[in-house]
């Protein structure tokens, strides 16, 4: 598989603090990857640099072989990088339908095709029945799904998901995992997922990158990671 | 499925279209039923209504408050006056050039200011202060360059004549002809502005009001859209100012200042900032009411106080203004896409 995203020696310093230190990373097209690590490991900073919200101090980011290190957020979104924020960032005062509609308006979809596209997305994230509801009135888990729907409707190819199951019930968490696996399989999307929920990560059956103190500690399958002594000592041990 | 809040998608629009039709038919009928002062003054109020719409699309849809609308209005008014005064002996009707210069002048000024402010990330209260300063700058400019602008005396502006080659020459000196010409300008302005704000552009502007970060992360160039909506707003204020000058037959610093800009904010707040029609009607009603109250001897000195109390009452009791109140009374609860704040 071709590499969708290649990151070379990425470093971010906030004054004295080194949030990311010489991180190199590669993600194949159609790959699902989990990023774990204790608090302060630099996970959110890492995906913020991919989405363009944080400018790296040094290093390079290549998306589809193009250097995007200095590209602003909205232009990264246009070439297919979609970010779900830690706190759902949706349009609370608009309806579910209108939320997805705005995402579709960001794409070159001709006006005739918009409605069908919106409904297809709503079906995919199981919000078709909530179409007319105000987003502010949705349950937390539904808002998380809506935000994923927004990324899909916006034609993102790389999903950056910062704690997509935060605040979800065990059942919702489980179906979120199913949804993500289905998206990767059926729509050939790629995703980088920051998570804390070990059961969710185990369910995803995806490769895991462990960050610790801003560096990549180790990468591998969940089973490998679970057995790794270093990881156990910095992370799983006190989880 | 029972939803607590139903966003009214198409229903509200049809109702607002019916209301708009009723308002414009009523305005069209007034000169047939009466004459005199009402027919003289209403076109001016309609143009103030266009000025109110210029703020409503910015504030109600975009969530951007501006105390600079008077500046663009004055640019339109003075451009009209100066062009009509100095552009003589040309084959082309100088009033047309004046309207064009006034409208484009208002729009381009807003575009430039919007570009610098929005691309520098100026927003919320800081943006309001910048627009406030703009009103002061324009007011001081027209006061200071009195050789050109007439300073505090204002600038005399001729009533325009509508021409169409050698086929038509219609003087707008009388009240009724200019009334209908103004109405014939106001209606398409309303229709085009409404269509724009209901279409892709308007939806994006509402999205920016609701969540700028999400819109950026979706790939929208947020500063560009803010600049465009501000430019559109300046354009509308400019067209209103151009016609106002030729109707009122003057351009005056009073129509450039902070005080006048504040009045625009009040009209829009009372009329309903989420509705272009509401703010248009709001301006006409409030301007008429001020005019009427100031003519009653017993309260002549208190009428600004009365207006202030009405303003406060509207803000406290119905935040959606008259348009929001009408919608609520018309049933179906919530305010639809414009709801929220």
Coordinates of C-alpha atoms in Angstrom, one line a residue:
Chain A
X1 CA 0.0 0.0 0.0
X2 CA 1.1 3.5 -0.8
X3 CA 2.0 5.8 2.1
X4 CA -0.7 8.4 2.6
X5 CA 1.0 10.3 5.4
X6 CA 4.7 10.5 6.1
X7 CA 6.1 12.4 9.0
X8 CA 9.8 13.0 9.3
X9 CA 11.5 14.2 12.5
X10 CA 8.6 16.3 13.8
X11 CA 9.5 18.4 16.8
X12 CA 7.3 20.9 18.7
X13 CA 8.6 23.1 21.5
X14 CA 6.3 25.3 23.5
X15 CA 8.8 27.7 25.1
X16 CA 10.7 25.3 27.4
X17 CA 8.4 22.3 27.0
X18 CA 9.1 19.8 24.3
X19 CA 5.7 18.4 23.3
X20 CA 6.9 16.3 20.4
X21 CA 10.5 15.3 19.9
X22 CA 11.8 14.0 16.6
X23 CA 8.7 12.0 15.8
X24 CA 8.8 10.0 12.6
X25 CA 5.7 8.2 11.5
X26 CA 4.0 6.7 8.4
X27 CA 0.4 5.8 7.7
X28 CA -0.6 3.7 4.7
X29 CA -3.7 4.5 2.6
X30 CA -6.6 2.6 4.1
X31 CA -4.9 2.1 7.5
X32 CA -6.4 2.5 10.9
X33 CA -3.9 3.5 13.6
X34 CA -4.3 4.1 17.3
X35 CA -2.1 6.5 19.3
X36 CA -1.9 5.9 23.0
X37 CA 0.2 7.3 25.7
X38 CA -0.1 8.7 29.2
X39 CA -1.3 12.3 29.7
X40 CA 1.2 14.8 28.4
X41 CA 2.7 12.4 25.9
X42 CA 2.1 14.8 23.1
X43 CA -0.8 13.0 21.4
X44 CA -3.0 16.0 20.7
X45 CA -0.1 18.2 19.7
X46 CA 0.9 15.5 17.2
X47 CA -2.5 15.4 15.4
X48 CA -2.7 19.2 15.7
X49 CA 0.4 19.4 13.6
X50 CA -1.1 17.1 11.1
X51 CA -4.3 19.1 10.9
X52 CA -2.4 22.4 10.8
X53 CA -3.6 23.8 14.1
X54 CA -0.1 23.7 15.5
X55 CA 3.0 24.7 13.5
X56 CA 5.9 22.4 14.1
X57 CA 9.3 23.8 15.3
X58 CA 11.1 21.4 12.9
X59 CA 10.5 18.4 10.8
X60 CA 8.3 17.7 7.7
X61 CA 4.8 16.4 7.1
X62 CA 4.0 14.8 3.7
X63 CA 0.4 14.0 2.7
X64 CA 0.1 12.2 -0.6
X65 CA 3.8 12.9 -1.2
X66 CA 3.1 16.6 -0.9
X67 CA 4.9 18.7 1.7
X68 CA 2.1 20.3 3.8
X69 CA 4.2 21.3 6.8
X70 CA 3.3 25.0 6.4
X71 CA -0.2 24.7 4.8
X72 CA -3.0 26.5 6.7
X73 CA -5.8 24.5 8.3
X74 CA -8.5 25.1 5.7
X75 CA -6.3 24.1 2.8
X76 CA -5.4 20.9 4.5
X77 CA -9.1 20.2 5.0
X78 CA -9.6 20.7 1.3
X79 CA -7.1 18.1 0.3
X80 CA -8.7 15.5 2.6
X81 CA -7.5 15.9 6.2
X82 CA -10.5 15.9 8.5
X83 CA -10.2 16.5 12.3
X84 CA -12.6 15.5 15.0
X85 CA -11.8 17.5 18.1
X86 CA -11.6 16.3 21.7
X87 CA -14.7 18.3 22.6
X88 CA -17.2 17.8 19.8
X89 CA -17.0 20.8 17.5
X90 CA -20.3 20.9 15.7
X91 CA -23.0 23.5 15.1
X92 CA -25.2 23.2 18.2
X93 CA -27.8 25.7 17.1
X94 CA -28.4 24.1 13.7
X95 CA -30.2 20.9 12.9
X96 CA -28.4 17.6 12.3
X97 CA -29.3 18.0 8.6
X98 CA -27.9 21.5 8.4
X99 CA -24.7 20.4 10.1
X100 CA -24.0 17.8 7.4
X101 CA -25.2 20.2 4.8
X102 CA -22.5 22.7 5.7
X103 CA -19.9 19.9 5.4
X104 CA -21.2 19.0 1.9
X105 CA -21.1 22.7 0.9
X106 CA -17.4 22.5 1.6
X107 CA -17.0 20.0 -1.3
X108 CA -17.6 20.5 -5.0
X109 CA -20.8 18.5 -4.9
X110 CA -23.3 20.1 -7.3
X111 CA -26.4 21.4 -5.7
X112 CA -28.6 18.6 -7.1
X113 CA -26.5 15.9 -5.5
X114 CA -26.4 17.5 -2.0
X115 CA -29.6 16.2 -0.5
X116 CA -28.8 12.6 -1.5
X117 CA -25.3 13.0 -0.1
X118 CA -26.5 14.4 3.2
X119 CA -29.0 11.6 3.6
X120 CA -26.4 8.9 2.8
X121 CA -24.0 10.4 5.4
X122 CA -26.8 10.5 8.0
X123 CA -27.6 6.8 7.3
X124 CA -24.0 5.9 7.7
X125 CA -23.7 7.5 11.1
X126 CA -27.2 6.4 12.0
X127 CA -28.6 9.9 12.5
X128 CA -31.2 9.9 9.7
X129 CA -34.0 9.8 12.2
X130 CA -32.6 12.8 14.1
X131 CA -32.3 14.8 10.9
X132 CA -34.5 17.7 12.0
X133 CA -33.4 17.8 15.6
X134 CA -31.2 20.6 16.9
X135 CA -27.7 19.3 17.6
X136 CA -27.7 20.9 21.0
X137 CA -30.4 18.6 22.1
X138 CA -28.6 15.4 21.0
X139 CA -26.9 12.9 23.4
X140 CA -23.2 13.3 23.8
X141 CA -22.5 10.1 21.9
X142 CA -24.7 11.2 19.0
X143 CA -22.8 14.5 18.8
X144 CA -19.6 12.5 18.5
X145 CA -21.1 10.5 15.6
X146 CA -22.4 13.7 14.0
X147 CA -18.9 15.1 14.0
X148 CA -17.6 11.9 12.3
X149 CA -20.4 12.4 9.8
X150 CA -19.3 15.9 9.2
X151 CA -15.8 14.6 8.3
X152 CA -17.3 12.0 6.0
X153 CA -19.6 14.5 4.2
X154 CA -16.6 16.9 3.9
X155 CA -14.9 14.1 1.9
X156 CA -12.0 13.6 4.3
X157 CA -9.7 10.8 3.4
X158 CA -7.6 10.9 6.6
X159 CA -9.6 11.1 9.8
X160 CA -7.9 12.5 12.8
X161 CA -10.0 11.5 15.7
X162 CA -9.2 12.9 19.2
X163 CA -10.9 10.6 21.7
X164 CA -13.9 9.7 19.6
X165 CA -15.5 7.6 22.4
X166 CA -15.2 10.1 25.2
X167 CA -18.4 10.2 27.2
X168 CA -19.9 7.2 25.5
X169 CA -21.5 4.2 27.1
X170 CA -19.8 0.8 26.6
X171 CA -22.4 -0.1 23.9
X172 CA -21.9 3.2 22.1
X173 CA -18.1 2.7 22.3
X174 CA -18.5 -0.7 20.8
X175 CA -20.6 0.5 17.8
X176 CA -18.2 3.4 17.3
X177 CA -15.4 0.8 16.8
X178 CA -17.6 -1.0 14.3
X179 CA -18.4 2.1 12.5
X180 CA -14.7 3.1 12.1
X181 CA -13.7 -0.3 10.9
X182 CA -16.6 -0.3 8.4
X183 CA -15.6 3.2 7.1
X184 CA -12.0 2.1 6.6
X185 CA -13.1 -1.0 4.9
X186 CA -15.9 0.3 2.7
X187 CA -14.8 3.9 2.0
X188 CA -11.1 3.1 2.0
X189 CA -10.5 5.9 4.5
X190 CA -7.5 6.1 6.8
X191 CA -7.7 7.2 10.4
X192 CA -5.5 8.1 13.3
X193 CA -7.3 7.6 16.6
X194 CA -6.2 8.9 20.0
X195 CA -7.8 6.9 22.7
X196 CA -7.6 6.0 26.3
X197 CA -10.2 3.2 26.3
X198 CA -8.1 0.0 26.2
X199 CA -11.1 -2.2 25.4
X200 CA -11.9 0.0 22.4
X201 CA -8.4 -0.2 21.1
X202 CA -8.3 -3.9 21.5
X203 CA -11.6 -4.2 19.6
X204 CA -10.2 -2.1 16.7
X205 CA -7.5 -4.7 16.0
X206 CA -5.4 -1.9 14.6
X207 CA -1.7 -1.2 14.9
X208 CA -0.8 1.0 17.8
X209 CA 1.8 3.8 18.2
X210 CA 2.8 4.6 21.8
X211 CA 3.9 8.1 22.5
X212 CA 5.8 8.9 25.7
X213 CA 7.3 12.2 26.7
X214 CA 6.8 13.4 23.1
X215 CA 8.7 10.5 21.5
X216 CA 7.6 7.3 19.8
X217 CA 8.2 4.7 22.4
X218 CA 7.2 1.7 20.4
X219 CA 4.9 0.7 17.5
X220 CA 3.2 -2.6 16.8
X221 CA 0.1 -4.7 17.0
X222 CA -2.1 -4.4 20.2
X223 CA -0.9 -7.8 21.3
X224 CA 2.8 -6.8 21.0
X225 CA 2.1 -3.5 22.8
X226 CA 0.3 -5.2 25.6
X227 CA 3.2 -7.5 26.2
X228 CA 5.9 -4.8 25.9
X229 CA 7.6 -4.3 29.3
X230 CA 8.4 -0.6 28.6
X231 CA 4.8 0.2 27.7
X232 CA 3.5 -1.6 30.7
X233 CA 5.7 0.4 33.0
X234 CA 4.9 3.8 31.5
X235 CA 1.3 3.3 30.6
X236 CA -0.7 0.1 31.0
X237 CA 0.7 -0.5 34.4
X238 CA -0.9 2.5 35.9
X239 CA -3.9 2.6 33.6
Chain B
X1 CA -40.1 10.8 16.4
X2 CA -40.8 13.8 18.7
X3 CA -38.2 16.5 18.6
X4 CA -38.2 19.2 21.2
X5 CA -37.0 21.8 18.8
X6 CA -38.1 21.6 15.2
X7 CA -36.0 23.7 12.9
X8 CA -38.5 25.2 10.4
X9 CA -36.8 24.6 7.1
X10 CA -39.0 25.6 4.3
X11 CA -42.2 26.6 6.1
X12 CA -40.7 29.8 7.6
X13 CA -39.4 30.9 4.3
X14 CA -42.8 30.6 2.6
X15 CA -44.4 32.6 5.5
X16 CA -41.7 35.2 5.2
X17 CA -42.2 35.4 1.5
X18 CA -45.9 36.0 1.9
X19 CA -45.1 38.7 4.5
X20 CA -42.7 40.3 2.2
X21 CA -45.2 40.3 -0.6
X22 CA -47.8 41.9 1.7
X23 CA -45.3 44.6 2.8
X24 CA -44.3 45.6 -0.7
X25 CA -47.9 45.5 -2.0
X26 CA -48.8 47.8 0.9
X27 CA -46.0 50.1 0.1
X28 CA -47.0 50.2 -3.6
X29 CA -50.6 51.0 -2.7
X30 CA -49.9 53.9 -0.3
X31 CA -49.4 56.6 -3.0
X32 CA -52.6 55.5 -4.6
X33 CA -54.5 56.0 -1.4
X34 CA -52.9 59.2 -0.1
X35 CA -50.5 62.0 -1.0
X36 CA -48.5 64.6 0.8
X37 CA -46.0 64.1 3.5
X38 CA -46.4 60.3 3.9
X39 CA -45.6 59.8 0.2
X40 CA -42.7 62.3 0.4
X41 CA -41.1 60.7 3.5
X42 CA -41.6 57.0 3.0
X43 CA -39.0 56.4 0.3
X44 CA -36.4 57.8 2.7
X45 CA -37.5 55.4 5.4
X46 CA -37.4 52.5 2.8
X47 CA -33.8 53.4 2.1
X48 CA -33.1 53.4 5.8
X49 CA -34.7 50.0 5.7
X50 CA -32.1 48.9 3.1
X51 CA -29.5 50.3 5.4
X52 CA -31.0 48.2 8.2
X53 CA -30.9 45.1 5.9
X54 CA -27.2 45.8 5.3
X55 CA -26.6 45.3 9.0
X56 CA -29.0 42.5 9.4
X57 CA -27.2 40.2 6.9
X58 CA -24.0 41.0 8.7
X59 CA -25.2 40.8 12.3
X60 CA -28.1 38.3 12.1
X61 CA -26.6 35.9 9.7
X62 CA -22.9 36.4 10.2
X63 CA -22.9 37.3 13.9
X64 CA -20.7 40.4 13.1
X65 CA -21.9 43.6 14.7
X66 CA -20.9 46.8 12.9
X67 CA -21.2 50.4 14.1
X68 CA -19.8 51.4 10.7
X69 CA -22.9 51.2 8.6
X70 CA -23.4 55.0 8.6
X71 CA -19.9 55.3 7.1
X72 CA -20.8 53.3 4.0
X73 CA -24.2 55.0 3.8
X74 CA -22.4 58.4 3.8
X75 CA -19.9 57.3 1.2
X76 CA -22.9 56.4 -1.0
X77 CA -24.6 59.7 -0.3
X78 CA -21.6 61.9 -0.8
X79 CA -20.4 60.0 -3.9
X80 CA -23.9 60.6 -5.4
X81 CA -23.9 64.3 -4.5
X82 CA -20.4 65.0 -5.7
X83 CA -20.7 63.0 -9.0
X84 CA -24.0 64.7 -9.8
X85 CA -22.5 68.1 -9.0
X86 CA -19.3 67.8 -10.9
X87 CA -19.9 65.3 -13.7
X88 CA -21.8 67.6 -16.1
X89 CA -22.1 67.9 -19.8
X90 CA -21.5 64.2 -20.3
X91 CA -23.5 62.0 -22.6
X92 CA -24.2 59.6 -19.7
X93 CA -26.7 60.4 -16.9
X94 CA -24.5 61.6 -14.0
X95 CA -27.0 60.2 -11.5
X96 CA -26.3 56.7 -12.8
X97 CA -22.6 57.2 -12.4
X98 CA -23.3 58.6 -8.9
X99 CA -25.3 55.5 -7.9
X100 CA -22.6 53.3 -9.4
X101 CA -19.8 55.1 -7.6
X102 CA -21.7 55.3 -4.4
X103 CA -22.6 51.6 -4.4
X104 CA -19.2 50.3 -5.5
X105 CA -17.6 52.9 -3.2
X106 CA -19.5 51.6 -0.1
X107 CA -18.8 48.0 -1.1
X108 CA -15.1 48.4 -1.9
X109 CA -14.4 50.4 1.2
X110 CA -16.0 47.6 3.3
X111 CA -14.1 45.0 1.4
X112 CA -10.8 46.6 2.0
X113 CA -11.4 47.3 5.7
X114 CA -12.9 43.8 6.1
X115 CA -9.9 42.3 4.4
X116 CA -7.4 43.9 6.7
X117 CA -9.4 43.4 9.9
X118 CA -10.5 39.8 9.3
X119 CA -7.3 38.5 7.9
X120 CA -5.6 39.9 11.0
X121 CA -8.0 37.9 13.1
X122 CA -9.8 41.0 14.5
X123 CA -13.2 39.9 15.9
X124 CA -16.0 40.5 18.4
X125 CA -15.6 43.7 20.5
X126 CA -12.4 44.7 18.7
X127 CA -14.1 44.6 15.4
X128 CA -17.0 46.7 16.8
X129 CA -14.5 49.3 18.0
X130 CA -12.8 49.4 14.6
X131 CA -16.1 50.0 12.8
X132 CA -17.0 52.7 15.4
X133 CA -13.7 54.4 14.5
X134 CA -14.6 54.1 10.8
X135 CA -17.8 56.0 11.4
X136 CA -15.9 58.7 13.3
X137 CA -13.3 58.9 10.5
X138 CA -15.9 59.4 7.8
X139 CA -17.8 61.9 9.8
X140 CA -14.7 64.0 10.5
X141 CA -13.6 63.7 6.9
X142 CA -16.8 65.1 5.5
X143 CA -16.8 67.8 8.2
X144 CA -13.2 68.8 7.6
X145 CA -13.1 69.0 3.8
X146 CA -15.8 71.6 3.7
X147 CA -14.6 73.1 0.4
X148 CA -15.7 69.9 -1.3
X149 CA -18.4 68.4 1.0
X150 CA -20.0 71.6 2.4
X151 CA -18.9 70.7 5.9
X152 CA -21.5 71.1 8.6
X153 CA -23.9 72.7 6.1
X154 CA -24.1 69.5 4.2
X155 CA -24.0 69.0 0.5
X156 CA -26.9 69.9 -1.7
X157 CA -27.9 67.1 -4.1
X158 CA -30.2 67.4 -7.0
X159 CA -33.2 65.1 -7.6
X160 CA -32.1 62.7 -10.3
X161 CA -33.8 62.2 -13.6
X162 CA -34.4 58.7 -14.9
X163 CA -33.3 58.5 -18.6
X164 CA -33.2 55.7 -21.1
X165 CA -31.3 56.9 -24.1
X166 CA -33.5 59.3 -26.0
X167 CA -36.6 57.2 -25.3
X168 CA -37.4 58.2 -21.8
X169 CA -36.8 61.2 -19.6
X170 CA -38.6 61.1 -16.2
X171 CA -38.0 63.8 -13.7
X172 CA -38.1 62.5 -10.1
X173 CA -38.8 65.9 -8.7
X174 CA -42.4 65.0 -7.7
X175 CA -43.0 62.7 -4.8
X176 CA -44.9 59.9 -6.5
X177 CA -42.4 59.2 -9.3
X178 CA -39.4 59.0 -7.0
X179 CA -41.5 56.9 -4.5
X180 CA -42.0 54.2 -7.1
X181 CA -38.4 54.4 -8.4
X182 CA -37.1 53.9 -4.8
X183 CA -39.6 51.0 -4.4
X184 CA -38.4 49.5 -7.7
X185 CA -34.8 49.6 -6.3
X186 CA -35.7 48.3 -2.8
X187 CA -37.7 45.3 -3.9
X188 CA -34.9 43.7 -6.1
X189 CA -32.3 44.6 -3.4
X190 CA -34.4 42.7 -0.9
X191 CA -35.0 39.8 -3.3
X192 CA -31.4 39.4 -4.3
X193 CA -30.1 39.8 -0.7
X194 CA -32.6 37.2 0.5
X195 CA -31.7 34.8 -2.3
X196 CA -28.0 35.2 -1.5
X197 CA -28.5 34.6 2.2
X198 CA -30.7 31.5 1.7
X199 CA -28.2 30.0 -0.8
X200 CA -24.8 28.5 -0.3
X201 CA -23.2 31.8 0.6
X202 CA -25.7 32.6 3.4
X203 CA -25.5 29.1 4.8
X204 CA -21.7 29.4 5.0
X205 CA -22.0 32.7 6.7
X206 CA -24.4 31.3 9.3
X207 CA -22.0 28.4 9.8
X208 CA -19.2 30.8 10.5
X209 CA -21.5 32.6 13.1
X210 CA -22.2 29.3 14.7
X211 CA -18.7 27.7 14.8
X212 CA -15.7 29.3 13.1
X213 CA -13.3 26.5 14.1
X214 CA -15.5 23.9 12.5
X215 CA -15.9 25.9 9.3
X216 CA -12.1 26.3 9.1
X217 CA -11.6 22.6 9.8
X218 CA -14.0 21.9 7.0
X219 CA -11.9 23.8 4.5
X220 CA -13.7 27.1 4.4
X221 CA -11.6 30.3 4.1
X222 CA -13.3 32.0 7.1
X223 CA -11.7 35.4 6.8
X224 CA -12.6 35.5 3.1
X225 CA -16.2 34.8 3.7
X226 CA -16.3 37.4 6.5
X227 CA -14.7 39.9 4.2
X228 CA -17.3 39.1 1.4
X229 CA -20.3 39.5 3.7
X230 CA -18.9 42.7 5.1
X231 CA -18.4 43.9 1.5
X232 CA -21.9 43.0 0.6
X233 CA -23.1 44.9 3.6
X234 CA -21.2 48.0 2.6
X235 CA -22.6 47.7 -0.9
X236 CA -26.2 47.7 0.3
X237 CA -25.5 50.6 2.7
X238 CA -23.8 52.4 -0.3
X239 CA -26.8 51.9 -2.6
X240 CA -29.2 53.1 0.2
X241 CA -27.0 56.2 0.7
X242 CA -26.9 57.1 -3.0
X243 CA -30.6 57.1 -3.4
X244 CA -31.2 58.7 0.0
X245 CA -29.0 61.7 -1.0
X246 CA -31.0 62.4 -4.2
X247 CA -34.3 61.9 -2.5
X248 CA -33.5 64.0 0.6
X249 CA -31.6 66.4 -1.6
X250 CA -28.7 66.6 0.7
X251 CA -25.8 64.6 2.1
X252 CA -24.9 65.5 5.7
X253 CA -22.3 64.6 8.3
X254 CA -25.1 63.5 10.6
X255 CA -25.7 60.5 8.3
X256 CA -22.0 59.5 8.7
X257 CA -21.5 59.4 12.4
X258 CA -21.5 57.0 15.3
X259 CA -25.0 58.2 16.4
X260 CA -26.5 57.3 13.1
X261 CA -24.7 54.0 13.1
X262 CA -26.2 53.3 16.5
X263 CA -29.6 54.0 15.3
X264 CA -29.2 51.4 12.6
X265 CA -28.2 48.9 15.2
X266 CA -31.4 49.8 17.1
X267 CA -33.7 49.4 14.1
X268 CA -32.2 46.0 13.4
X269 CA -32.5 44.9 17.0
X270 CA -36.1 46.0 17.1
X271 CA -37.1 44.6 13.7
X272 CA -35.3 41.3 14.3
X273 CA -31.7 40.8 13.2
X274 CA -32.2 37.3 11.8
X275 CA -34.8 38.6 9.3
X276 CA -34.0 40.9 6.4
X277 CA -37.6 41.7 6.1
X278 CA -37.9 42.3 9.9
X279 CA -35.1 44.7 9.9
X280 CA -36.4 46.5 6.8
X281 CA -39.8 46.9 8.5
X282 CA -38.1 47.7 11.8
X283 CA -36.3 50.7 10.3
X284 CA -39.5 52.0 8.7
X285 CA -41.6 51.6 11.9
X286 CA -39.0 53.1 14.2
X287 CA -38.2 56.0 11.9
X288 CA -41.9 56.7 11.5
X289 CA -42.5 56.4 15.2
X290 CA -39.6 58.8 16.1
X291 CA -40.9 61.2 13.5
X292 CA -44.4 61.0 15.0
X293 CA -43.3 61.2 18.6
X294 CA -41.1 64.2 18.0
X295 CA -44.0 66.0 16.5
X296 CA -46.3 65.7 19.5
X297 CA -45.9 68.8 21.6
X298 CA -46.4 67.2 25.0
X299 CA -43.6 64.7 24.7
X300 CA -41.4 66.5 22.2
X301 CA -38.6 66.6 24.7
X302 CA -39.0 63.1 25.9
X303 CA -39.4 61.1 22.7
X304 CA -35.8 59.8 22.6
X305 CA -36.5 58.5 26.1
X306 CA -39.7 56.8 24.9
X307 CA -37.7 55.3 22.0
X308 CA -35.1 54.1 24.4
X309 CA -37.6 52.4 26.6
X310 CA -39.2 50.7 23.6
X311 CA -35.7 49.5 22.6
X312 CA -34.9 48.1 26.0
X313 CA -38.4 46.4 26.2
X314 CA -37.8 44.7 22.9
X315 CA -34.3 43.6 23.9
X316 CA -35.5 42.2 27.2
X317 CA -38.8 40.7 26.1
X318 CA -38.2 39.4 22.7
X319 CA -34.6 39.0 21.6
X320 CA -35.6 38.0 18.1
X321 CA -37.2 41.4 17.7
X322 CA -40.5 42.0 15.9
X323 CA -39.7 39.3 13.3
X324 CA -39.0 36.8 16.0
X325 CA -42.3 37.8 17.8
X326 CA -44.3 37.4 14.6
X327 CA -42.8 34.0 14.0
X328 CA -43.6 32.9 17.5
X329 CA -47.2 34.1 17.2
X330 CA -47.5 32.4 13.9
X331 CA -46.9 29.2 15.7
X332 CA -44.5 26.3 15.3
X333 CA -42.2 27.6 18.1
X334 CA -38.6 27.9 17.3
X335 CA -36.9 30.3 15.1
X336 CA -35.4 27.8 12.7
X337 CA -31.9 28.2 11.3
X338 CA -31.6 31.7 12.5
X339 CA -32.3 30.7 16.1
X340 CA -29.8 30.5 18.8
X341 CA -28.4 33.6 20.3

